[in-house]
Coordinates of C-alpha atoms and ligand atoms in Angstrom, one line a residue:
X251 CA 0.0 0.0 0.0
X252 CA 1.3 3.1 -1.0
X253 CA -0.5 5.3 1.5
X254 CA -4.0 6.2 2.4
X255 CA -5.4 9.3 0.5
X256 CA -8.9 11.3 1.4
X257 CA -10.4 13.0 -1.4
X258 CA -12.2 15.9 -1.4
X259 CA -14.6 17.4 -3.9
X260 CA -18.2 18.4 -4.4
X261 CA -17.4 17.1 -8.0
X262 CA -19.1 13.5 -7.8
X263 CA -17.3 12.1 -10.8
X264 CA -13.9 13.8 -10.1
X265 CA -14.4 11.6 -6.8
X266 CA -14.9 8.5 -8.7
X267 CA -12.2 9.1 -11.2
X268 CA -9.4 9.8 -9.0
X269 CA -11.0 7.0 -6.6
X270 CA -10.7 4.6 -9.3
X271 CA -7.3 5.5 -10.9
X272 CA -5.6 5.5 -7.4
X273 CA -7.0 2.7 -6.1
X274 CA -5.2 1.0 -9.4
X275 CA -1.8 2.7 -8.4
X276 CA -2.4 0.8 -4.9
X277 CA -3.0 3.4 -2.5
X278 CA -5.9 3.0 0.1
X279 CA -8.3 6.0 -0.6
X280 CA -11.7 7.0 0.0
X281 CA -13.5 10.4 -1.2
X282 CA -15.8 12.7 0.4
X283 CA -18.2 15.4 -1.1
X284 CA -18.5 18.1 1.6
X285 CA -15.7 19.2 4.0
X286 CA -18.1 18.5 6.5
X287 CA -18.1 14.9 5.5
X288 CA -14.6 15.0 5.2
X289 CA -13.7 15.7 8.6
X290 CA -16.1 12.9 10.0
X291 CA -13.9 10.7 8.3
X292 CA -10.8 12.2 9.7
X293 CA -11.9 11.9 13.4
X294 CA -12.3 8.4 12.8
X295 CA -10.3 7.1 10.7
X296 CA -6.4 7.6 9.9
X297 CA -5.0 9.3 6.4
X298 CA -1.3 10.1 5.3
X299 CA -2.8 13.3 2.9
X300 CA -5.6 15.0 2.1
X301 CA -6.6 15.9 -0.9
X302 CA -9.2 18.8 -1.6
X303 CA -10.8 21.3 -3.9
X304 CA -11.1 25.0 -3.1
X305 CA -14.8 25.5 -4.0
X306 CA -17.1 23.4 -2.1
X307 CA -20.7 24.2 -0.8
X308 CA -20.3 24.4 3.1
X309 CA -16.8 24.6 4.5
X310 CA -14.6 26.1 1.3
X311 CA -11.4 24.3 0.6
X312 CA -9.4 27.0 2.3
X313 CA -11.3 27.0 5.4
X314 CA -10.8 23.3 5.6
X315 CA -6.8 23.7 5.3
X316 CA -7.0 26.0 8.3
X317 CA -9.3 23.3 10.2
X318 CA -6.8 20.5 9.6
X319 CA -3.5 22.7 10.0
X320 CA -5.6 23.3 13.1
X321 CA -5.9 20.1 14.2
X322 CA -3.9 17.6 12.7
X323 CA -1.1 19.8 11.9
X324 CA 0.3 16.0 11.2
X325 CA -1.5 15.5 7.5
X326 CA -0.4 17.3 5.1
X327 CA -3.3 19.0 2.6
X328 CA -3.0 19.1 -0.9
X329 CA -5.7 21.9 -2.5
X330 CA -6.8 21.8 -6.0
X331 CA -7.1 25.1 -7.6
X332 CA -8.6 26.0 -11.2
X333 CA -6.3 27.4 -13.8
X334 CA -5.3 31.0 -13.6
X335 CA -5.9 31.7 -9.8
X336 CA -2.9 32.1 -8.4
X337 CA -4.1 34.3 -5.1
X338 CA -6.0 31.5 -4.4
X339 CA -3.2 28.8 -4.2
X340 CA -1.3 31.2 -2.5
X341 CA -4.0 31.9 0.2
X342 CA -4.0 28.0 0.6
X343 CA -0.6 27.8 1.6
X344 CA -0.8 30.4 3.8
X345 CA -4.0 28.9 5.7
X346 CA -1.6 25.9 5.9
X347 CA -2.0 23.9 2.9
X348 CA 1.1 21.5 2.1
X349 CA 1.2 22.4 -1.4
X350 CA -1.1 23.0 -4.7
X351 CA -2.2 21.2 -8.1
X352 CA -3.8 23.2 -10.8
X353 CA -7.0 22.0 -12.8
X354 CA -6.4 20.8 -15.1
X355 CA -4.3 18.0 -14.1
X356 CA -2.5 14.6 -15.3
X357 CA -3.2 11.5 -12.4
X358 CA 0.6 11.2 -12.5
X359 CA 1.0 14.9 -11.7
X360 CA -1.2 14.5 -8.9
X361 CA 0.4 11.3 -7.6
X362 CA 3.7 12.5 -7.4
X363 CA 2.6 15.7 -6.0
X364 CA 0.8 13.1 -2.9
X365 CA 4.2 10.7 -2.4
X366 CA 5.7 14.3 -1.9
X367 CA 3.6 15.3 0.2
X368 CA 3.3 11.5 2.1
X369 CA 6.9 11.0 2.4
X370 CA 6.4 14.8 4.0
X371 CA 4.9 13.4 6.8
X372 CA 6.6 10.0 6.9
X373 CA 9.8 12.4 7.6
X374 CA 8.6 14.3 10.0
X375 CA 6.8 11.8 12.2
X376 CA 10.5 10.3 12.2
X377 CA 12.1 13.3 13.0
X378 CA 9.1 13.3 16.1
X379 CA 10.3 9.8 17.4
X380 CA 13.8 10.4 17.3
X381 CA 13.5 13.5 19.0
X382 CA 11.3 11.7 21.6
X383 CA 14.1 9.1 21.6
X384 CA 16.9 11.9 22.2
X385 CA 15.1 13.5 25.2
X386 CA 14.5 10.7 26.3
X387 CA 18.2 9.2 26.5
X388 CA 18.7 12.9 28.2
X389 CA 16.3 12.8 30.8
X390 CA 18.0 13.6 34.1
X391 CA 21.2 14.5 32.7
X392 CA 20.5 17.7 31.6
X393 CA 22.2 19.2 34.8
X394 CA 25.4 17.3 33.5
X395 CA 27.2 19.6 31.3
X396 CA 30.3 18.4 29.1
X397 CA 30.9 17.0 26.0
X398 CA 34.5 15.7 26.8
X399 CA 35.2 11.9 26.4
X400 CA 35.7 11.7 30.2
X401 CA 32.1 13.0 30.9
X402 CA 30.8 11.3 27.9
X403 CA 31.9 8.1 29.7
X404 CA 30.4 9.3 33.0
X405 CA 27.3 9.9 31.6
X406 CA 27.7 5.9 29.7
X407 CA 28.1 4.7 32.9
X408 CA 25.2 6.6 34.4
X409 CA 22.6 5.1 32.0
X410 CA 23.7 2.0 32.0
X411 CA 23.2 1.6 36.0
X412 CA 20.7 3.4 36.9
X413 CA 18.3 1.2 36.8
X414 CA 19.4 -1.1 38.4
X415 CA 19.7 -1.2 42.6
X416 CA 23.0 -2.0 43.2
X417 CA 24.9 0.2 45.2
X418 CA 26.9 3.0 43.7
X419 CA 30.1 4.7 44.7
X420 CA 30.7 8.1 43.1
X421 CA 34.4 9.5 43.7
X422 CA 36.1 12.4 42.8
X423 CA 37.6 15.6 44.1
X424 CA 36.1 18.3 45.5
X425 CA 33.6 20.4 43.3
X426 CA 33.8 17.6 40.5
X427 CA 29.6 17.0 40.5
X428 CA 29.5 14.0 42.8
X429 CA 26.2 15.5 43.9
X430 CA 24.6 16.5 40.3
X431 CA 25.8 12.9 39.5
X432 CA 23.7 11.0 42.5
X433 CA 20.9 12.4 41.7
X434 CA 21.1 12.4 37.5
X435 CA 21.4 8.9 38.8
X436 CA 18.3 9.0 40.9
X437 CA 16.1 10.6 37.9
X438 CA 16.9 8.2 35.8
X439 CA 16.2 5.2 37.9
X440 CA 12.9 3.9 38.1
X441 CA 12.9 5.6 41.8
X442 CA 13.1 8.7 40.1
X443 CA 9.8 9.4 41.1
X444 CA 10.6 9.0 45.2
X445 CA 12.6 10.8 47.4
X446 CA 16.1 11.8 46.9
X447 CA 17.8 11.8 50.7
X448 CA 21.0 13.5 51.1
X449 CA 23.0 13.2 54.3
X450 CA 26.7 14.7 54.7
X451 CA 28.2 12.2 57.2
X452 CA 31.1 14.7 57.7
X453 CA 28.8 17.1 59.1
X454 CA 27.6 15.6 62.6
X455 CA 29.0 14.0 65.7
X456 CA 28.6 10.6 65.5
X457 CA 25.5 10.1 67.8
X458 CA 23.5 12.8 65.9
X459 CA 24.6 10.8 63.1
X460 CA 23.4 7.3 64.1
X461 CA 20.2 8.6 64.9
X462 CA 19.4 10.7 61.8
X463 CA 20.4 7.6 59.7
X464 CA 18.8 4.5 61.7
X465 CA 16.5 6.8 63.3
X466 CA 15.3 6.8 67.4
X467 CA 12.9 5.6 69.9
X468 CA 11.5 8.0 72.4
X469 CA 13.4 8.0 75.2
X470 CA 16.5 6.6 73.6
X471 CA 19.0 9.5 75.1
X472 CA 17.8 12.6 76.9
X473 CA 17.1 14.9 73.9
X474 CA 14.6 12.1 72.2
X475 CA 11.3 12.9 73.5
X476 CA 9.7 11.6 70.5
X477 CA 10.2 8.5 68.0
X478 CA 11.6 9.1 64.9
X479 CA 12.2 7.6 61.8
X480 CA 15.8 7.2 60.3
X481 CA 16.4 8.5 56.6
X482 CA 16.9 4.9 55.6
X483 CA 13.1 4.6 55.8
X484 CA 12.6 8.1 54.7
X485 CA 14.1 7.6 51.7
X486 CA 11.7 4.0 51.2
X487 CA 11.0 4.0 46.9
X488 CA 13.8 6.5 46.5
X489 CA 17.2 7.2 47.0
X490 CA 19.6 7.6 50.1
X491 CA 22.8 9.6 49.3
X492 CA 25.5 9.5 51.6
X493 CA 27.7 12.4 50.9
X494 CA 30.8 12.2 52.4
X495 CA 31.3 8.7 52.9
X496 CA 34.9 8.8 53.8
X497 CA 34.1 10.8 57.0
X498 CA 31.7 8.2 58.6
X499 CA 32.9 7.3 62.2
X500 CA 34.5 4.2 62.2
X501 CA 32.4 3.6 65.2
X502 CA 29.1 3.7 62.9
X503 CA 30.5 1.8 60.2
X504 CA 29.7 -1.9 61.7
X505 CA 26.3 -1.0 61.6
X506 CA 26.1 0.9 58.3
X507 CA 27.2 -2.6 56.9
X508 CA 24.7 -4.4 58.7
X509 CA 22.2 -2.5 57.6
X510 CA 23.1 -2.7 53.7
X511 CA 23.4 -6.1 54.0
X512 CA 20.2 -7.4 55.4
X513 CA 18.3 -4.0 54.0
X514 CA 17.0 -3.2 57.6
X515 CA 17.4 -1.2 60.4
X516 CA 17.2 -0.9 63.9
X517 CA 16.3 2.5 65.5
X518 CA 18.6 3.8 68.9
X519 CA 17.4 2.7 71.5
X520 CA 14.6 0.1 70.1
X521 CA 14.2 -3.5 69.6
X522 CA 12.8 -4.2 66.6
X523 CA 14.1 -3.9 63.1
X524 CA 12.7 -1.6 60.4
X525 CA 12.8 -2.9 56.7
X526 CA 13.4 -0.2 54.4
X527 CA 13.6 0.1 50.2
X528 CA 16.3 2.4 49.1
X529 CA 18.7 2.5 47.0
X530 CA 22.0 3.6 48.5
X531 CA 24.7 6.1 46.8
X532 CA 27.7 7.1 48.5
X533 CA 30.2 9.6 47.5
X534 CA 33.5 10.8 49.1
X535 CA 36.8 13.0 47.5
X536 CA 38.9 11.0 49.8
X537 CA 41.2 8.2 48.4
X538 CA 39.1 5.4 50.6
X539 CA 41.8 2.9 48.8
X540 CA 44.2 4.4 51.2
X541 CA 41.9 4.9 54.0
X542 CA 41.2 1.6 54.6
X543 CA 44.7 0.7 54.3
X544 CA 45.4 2.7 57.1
X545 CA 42.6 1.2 59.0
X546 CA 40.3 4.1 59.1
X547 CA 37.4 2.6 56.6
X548 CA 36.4 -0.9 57.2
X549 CA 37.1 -3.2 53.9
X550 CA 34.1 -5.2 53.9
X551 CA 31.8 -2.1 54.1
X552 CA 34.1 -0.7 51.2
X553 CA 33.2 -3.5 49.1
X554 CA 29.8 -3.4 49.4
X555 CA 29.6 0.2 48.3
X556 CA 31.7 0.1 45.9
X557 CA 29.6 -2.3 43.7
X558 CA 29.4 0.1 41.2
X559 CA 32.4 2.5 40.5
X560 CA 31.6 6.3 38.9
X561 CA 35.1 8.1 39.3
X562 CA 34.7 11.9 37.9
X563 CA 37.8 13.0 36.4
X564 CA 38.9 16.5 37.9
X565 CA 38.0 19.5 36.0
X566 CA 41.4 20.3 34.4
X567 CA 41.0 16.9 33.0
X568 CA 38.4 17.8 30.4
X569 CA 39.3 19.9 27.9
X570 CA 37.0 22.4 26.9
X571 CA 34.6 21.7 29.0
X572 CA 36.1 24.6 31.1
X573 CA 35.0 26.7 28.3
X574 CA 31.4 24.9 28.0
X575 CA 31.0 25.3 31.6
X576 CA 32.2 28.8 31.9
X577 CA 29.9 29.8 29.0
X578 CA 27.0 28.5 30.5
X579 CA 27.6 30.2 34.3
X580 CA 28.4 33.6 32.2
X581 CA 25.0 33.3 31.0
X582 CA 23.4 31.8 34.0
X583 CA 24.9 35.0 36.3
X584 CA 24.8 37.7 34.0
X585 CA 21.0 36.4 33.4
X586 CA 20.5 36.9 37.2
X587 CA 22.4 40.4 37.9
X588 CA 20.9 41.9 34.5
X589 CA 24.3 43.1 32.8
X590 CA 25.3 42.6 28.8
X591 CA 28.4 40.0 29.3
X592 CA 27.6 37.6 26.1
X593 CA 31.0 36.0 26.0
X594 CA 35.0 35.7 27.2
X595 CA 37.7 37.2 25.3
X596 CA 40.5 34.7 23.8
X597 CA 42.8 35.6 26.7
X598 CA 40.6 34.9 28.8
X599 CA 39.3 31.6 27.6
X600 CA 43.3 30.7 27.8
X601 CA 44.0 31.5 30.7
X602 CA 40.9 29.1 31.8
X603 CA 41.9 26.5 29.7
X604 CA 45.5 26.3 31.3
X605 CA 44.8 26.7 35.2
X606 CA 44.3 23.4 37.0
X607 CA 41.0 24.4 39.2
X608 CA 42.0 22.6 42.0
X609 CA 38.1 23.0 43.1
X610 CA 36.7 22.1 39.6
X611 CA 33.4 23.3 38.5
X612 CA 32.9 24.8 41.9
X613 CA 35.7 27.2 41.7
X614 CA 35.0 27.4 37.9
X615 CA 31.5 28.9 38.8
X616 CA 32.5 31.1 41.4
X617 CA 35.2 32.3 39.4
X618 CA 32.7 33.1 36.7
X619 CA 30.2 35.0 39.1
X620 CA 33.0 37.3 40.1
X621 CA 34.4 38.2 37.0
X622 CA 30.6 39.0 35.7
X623 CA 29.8 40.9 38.3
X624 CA 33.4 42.8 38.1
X625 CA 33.5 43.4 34.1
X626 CA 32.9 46.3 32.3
X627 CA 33.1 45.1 28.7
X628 CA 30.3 42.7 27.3
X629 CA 33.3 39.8 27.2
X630 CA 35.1 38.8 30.4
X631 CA 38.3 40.1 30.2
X632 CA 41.9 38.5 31.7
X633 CA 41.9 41.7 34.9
X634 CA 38.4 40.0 35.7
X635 CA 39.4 36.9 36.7
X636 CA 41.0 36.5 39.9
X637 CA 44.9 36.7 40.9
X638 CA 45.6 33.0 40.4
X639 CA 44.2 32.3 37.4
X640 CA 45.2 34.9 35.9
X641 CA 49.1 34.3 37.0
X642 CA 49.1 30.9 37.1
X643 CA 52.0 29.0 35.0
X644 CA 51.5 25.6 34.8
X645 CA 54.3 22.8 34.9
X646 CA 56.8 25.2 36.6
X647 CA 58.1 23.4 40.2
X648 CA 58.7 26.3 42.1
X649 CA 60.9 25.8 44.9
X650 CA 63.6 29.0 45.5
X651 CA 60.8 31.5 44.4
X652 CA 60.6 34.9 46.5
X653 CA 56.9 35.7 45.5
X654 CA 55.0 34.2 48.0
X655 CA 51.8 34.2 45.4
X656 CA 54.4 31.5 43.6
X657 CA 53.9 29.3 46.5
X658 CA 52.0 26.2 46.6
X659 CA 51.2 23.0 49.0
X660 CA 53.0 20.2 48.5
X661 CA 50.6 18.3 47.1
X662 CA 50.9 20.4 44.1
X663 CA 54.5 20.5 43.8
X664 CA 54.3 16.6 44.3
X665 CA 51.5 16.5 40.8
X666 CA 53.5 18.9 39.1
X667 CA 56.7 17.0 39.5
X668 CA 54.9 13.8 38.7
X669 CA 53.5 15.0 35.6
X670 CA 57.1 16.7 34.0
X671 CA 58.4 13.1 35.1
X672 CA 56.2 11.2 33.0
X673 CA 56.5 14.0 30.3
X674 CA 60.0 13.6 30.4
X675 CA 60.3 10.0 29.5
X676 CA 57.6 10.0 26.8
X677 CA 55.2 8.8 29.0
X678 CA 56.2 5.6 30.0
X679 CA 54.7 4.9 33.1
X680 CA 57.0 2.3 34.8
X681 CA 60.2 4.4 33.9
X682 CA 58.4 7.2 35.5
X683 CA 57.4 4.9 38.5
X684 CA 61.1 3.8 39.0
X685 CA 62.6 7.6 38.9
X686 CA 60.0 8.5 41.2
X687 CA 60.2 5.7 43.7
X688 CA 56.5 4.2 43.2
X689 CA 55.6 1.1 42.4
X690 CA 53.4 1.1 39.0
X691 CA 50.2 0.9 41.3
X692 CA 50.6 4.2 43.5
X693 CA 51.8 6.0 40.2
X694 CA 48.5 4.8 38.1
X695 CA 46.4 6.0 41.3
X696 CA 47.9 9.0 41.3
X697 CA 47.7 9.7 37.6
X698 CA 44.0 8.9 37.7
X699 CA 43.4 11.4 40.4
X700 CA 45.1 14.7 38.5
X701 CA 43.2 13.1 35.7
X702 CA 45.6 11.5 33.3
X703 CA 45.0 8.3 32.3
X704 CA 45.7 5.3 34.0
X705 CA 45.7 2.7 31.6
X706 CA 48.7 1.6 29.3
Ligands
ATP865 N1 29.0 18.7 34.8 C1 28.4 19.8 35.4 N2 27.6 20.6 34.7 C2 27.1 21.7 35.3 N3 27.3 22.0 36.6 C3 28.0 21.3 37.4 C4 28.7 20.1 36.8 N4 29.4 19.5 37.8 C5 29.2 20.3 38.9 N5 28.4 21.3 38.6 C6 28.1 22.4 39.6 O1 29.2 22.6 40.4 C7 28.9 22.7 41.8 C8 29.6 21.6 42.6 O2 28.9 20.4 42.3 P1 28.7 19.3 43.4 O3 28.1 19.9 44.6 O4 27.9 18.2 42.8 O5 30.2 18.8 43.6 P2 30.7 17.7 44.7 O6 31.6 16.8 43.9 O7 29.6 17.1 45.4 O8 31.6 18.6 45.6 P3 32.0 18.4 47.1 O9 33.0 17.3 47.2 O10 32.7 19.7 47.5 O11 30.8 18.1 47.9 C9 27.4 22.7 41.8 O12 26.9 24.0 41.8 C10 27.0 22.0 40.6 O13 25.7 22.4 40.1
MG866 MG1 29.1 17.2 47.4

């Protein structure tokens, strides 16, 4: 079938003819002698293109383009218009017609004006689904900006385990997103429609801790003068994200585990066990490798939430995103304070590219605020953007400097040593490891927290 045509036409025998002659070339078509009719039809059955004439008793040809334009902007109307009336045709396609035959016409004329016209809408209806398809793939991420391979792999990762419940450990340093990546990963899991829970286990003494987690029965210490419930079971058909995982007491951590293994609770100072149905995402900028090493992390709870890996590379580790990202605050704050800043000028879109944002998209933004709010030119310049970026030389070890601003921690010297190292023997990692005095493992960990590459 070669597509299902409605005809149009207060001309009985014009609606036989073309009835007939079409129905031989194989399409499916029916034909209608009032607009009226027509549109009956429509509402009930389904058509790829509509063909009609302009002069009809009742509802005029034109008026009938404007109905379906109206209403099923998704069929495309073909009007027929008699010889020599041009403003006519013309007024078609403005009330929304797809296009115009004159009378009068060749079948084949007319048929090859209609696959036009079908594969139109064949097209478009594609173009509909694969948009639907896009958004779709997008949902939840939008808050995710970069198009670097590094964040194109995050965002991989993200879709491919979202859905499921295992538990996920998001690291990276501080400012990298670990929080815009918990709950992408929230949205797009089929708890996206519970709560999201956040809790920064950094940010309480351990007993506050305990019973904001597992939750309290009255009585349970002096303060408690009412039961509550823990955000374990707060966050039931959602999400619990524990920010900050590195930081929980080691005292705490035995029953953390317990809790994640048999997926239940027991409140401070109660008897009985809560069950609860979250999924759990932790997140921490501390090396936890090392941590429990040194016997400050328990292994076994490491393990079981680290089912699920999602490092985030550091900021200076993806490109021009820096200049993605700083587009998109420049707009986002000059939006907010009302002033003309559309852009950054090359200098200053360098000096971002080579300073190594120690507190990634978090220093990136605030950086961004300050220089709008500071410029006077509609593109930031280099004098907007503070000291250290602006005077920041990359790769230089500093050690006998006198400017104190030339100073920096150890740390730093340590990664910028490490880097000219590995730069100065072409890269190969376990010559680099044996100048340095690391053993291949320590070097690749290293490497993969300033962001270069591990592997090879
Ligand atoms: N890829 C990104 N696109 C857009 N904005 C981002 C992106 N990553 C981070 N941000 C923004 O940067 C800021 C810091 O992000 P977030 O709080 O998620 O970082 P974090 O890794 O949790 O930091 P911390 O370790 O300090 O808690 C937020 O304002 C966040 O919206
Ligand atoms: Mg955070």
């Amino acid at each position: 079938m070669n597509g299902r045509v409605l005809i149009v036409d207060d001309d009985k025998e014009m609606c036989r003819l073309l009835e007939t002659a079409f129905h031989k070339r194989g399409y499916a078509i029916a034909a209608r002698t009032t607009a009226e009719e027509a549109f009956e039809l429509l509402a009930a059955e389904d058509f790829d293109v509509v063909v009609s004439d302009i002069n009809m008793k009742g509802m005029n040809g034109l008026e009938l383009c404007a109905r379906v334009a109206q209403n099923r902007p998704d069929i495309p109307v073909v009007v027929i218009t008699a010889f020599g009336t041009f403003d006519t045709a013309v007024a078609a396609i403005r009330a929304g017609a797809y296009d115009f035959i004159t009378k009068p016409f060749e079948v084949d004329v007319l048929e090859l004006t209609l696959k036009r016209a079908i594969q139109h809408r064949v097209l478009r209806e594609e173009v509909k689904r694969l948009r639907r398809a896009v958004d779709d793939r997008e949902r939840g991420l939008e808050d995710l900006t970069g198009q670097s391979p590094a964040m194109h792999k995050v965002r991989d990762l993200i879709l491919r385990v979202a859905e499921s419940d295992t538990s996920v450990l998001i690291t990276g340093e501080s400012g990298t997103g670990k929080e815009v990546v918990a709950r992408a990963l929230h949205h797009r899991s089929r708890r996206g429609g519970g709560p999201f829970v956040a809790i920064n286990c950094a940010a309480m003494p351990e007993a506050l801790l305990e019973s904001e987690l597992f939750g309290h029965e009255k009585g349970a210490f002096t303060d408690a003068k009412a039961k509550t419930v823990g955000l374990f079971v707060q966050a039931n058909g959602g999400t619990l994200f524990l920010d900050e995982i590195g930081d929980m007491p080691l005292g705490l951590q035995p029953k953390l585990l317990r809790a994640l293994q048999e997926r239940k609770v027991r409140p401070v100072g109660g008897g009985t066990e809560v069950a609860f149905d979250a999924r759990v995402i932790a997140a921490t900028n501390r090396d936890l490798e090392t941590a429990v090493d040194e016997k400050r992390f328990r292994e076994d709870l490491y393990y079981r939430i680290n089912v699920i890996h999602v490092p985030l590379p550091p900021l200076r580790a993806r490109g021009n995103d820096v200049l993605l990202l700083a587009q998109q605050f420049l707009h986002q704050f000059a939006g907010q304070s009302g002033k003309n800043v559309v852009g950054l000028s090359t200098a200053a879109a360098e000096k971002l590219l080579s300073y190594h944002w120690p507190g990634n998209v978090r220093e990136l933004s605030n950086c961004i605020e300050r220089a709008v709010a500071l410029t006077q030119f509609d593109r930031l310049q280099v004098e907007d953007l503070p000291e250290k970026v602006r005077d920041y030389r990359p790769s230089h070890i500093i050690v006998a400097s006198d400017d104190a601003s030339d100073l920096v921690s150890m740390e730093e010297v340590e990664r910028r040593y490490v880097l000219r190292v590995l730069q100065a023997v072409g890269g190969n990692k376990t010559m680099a490891a044996h100048i340095l005095g690391f053993d291949r493992k320590t070097l690749y960990r290293k490497l993969e927290r300033y962001g270069v590459s591990g592997e090879g």
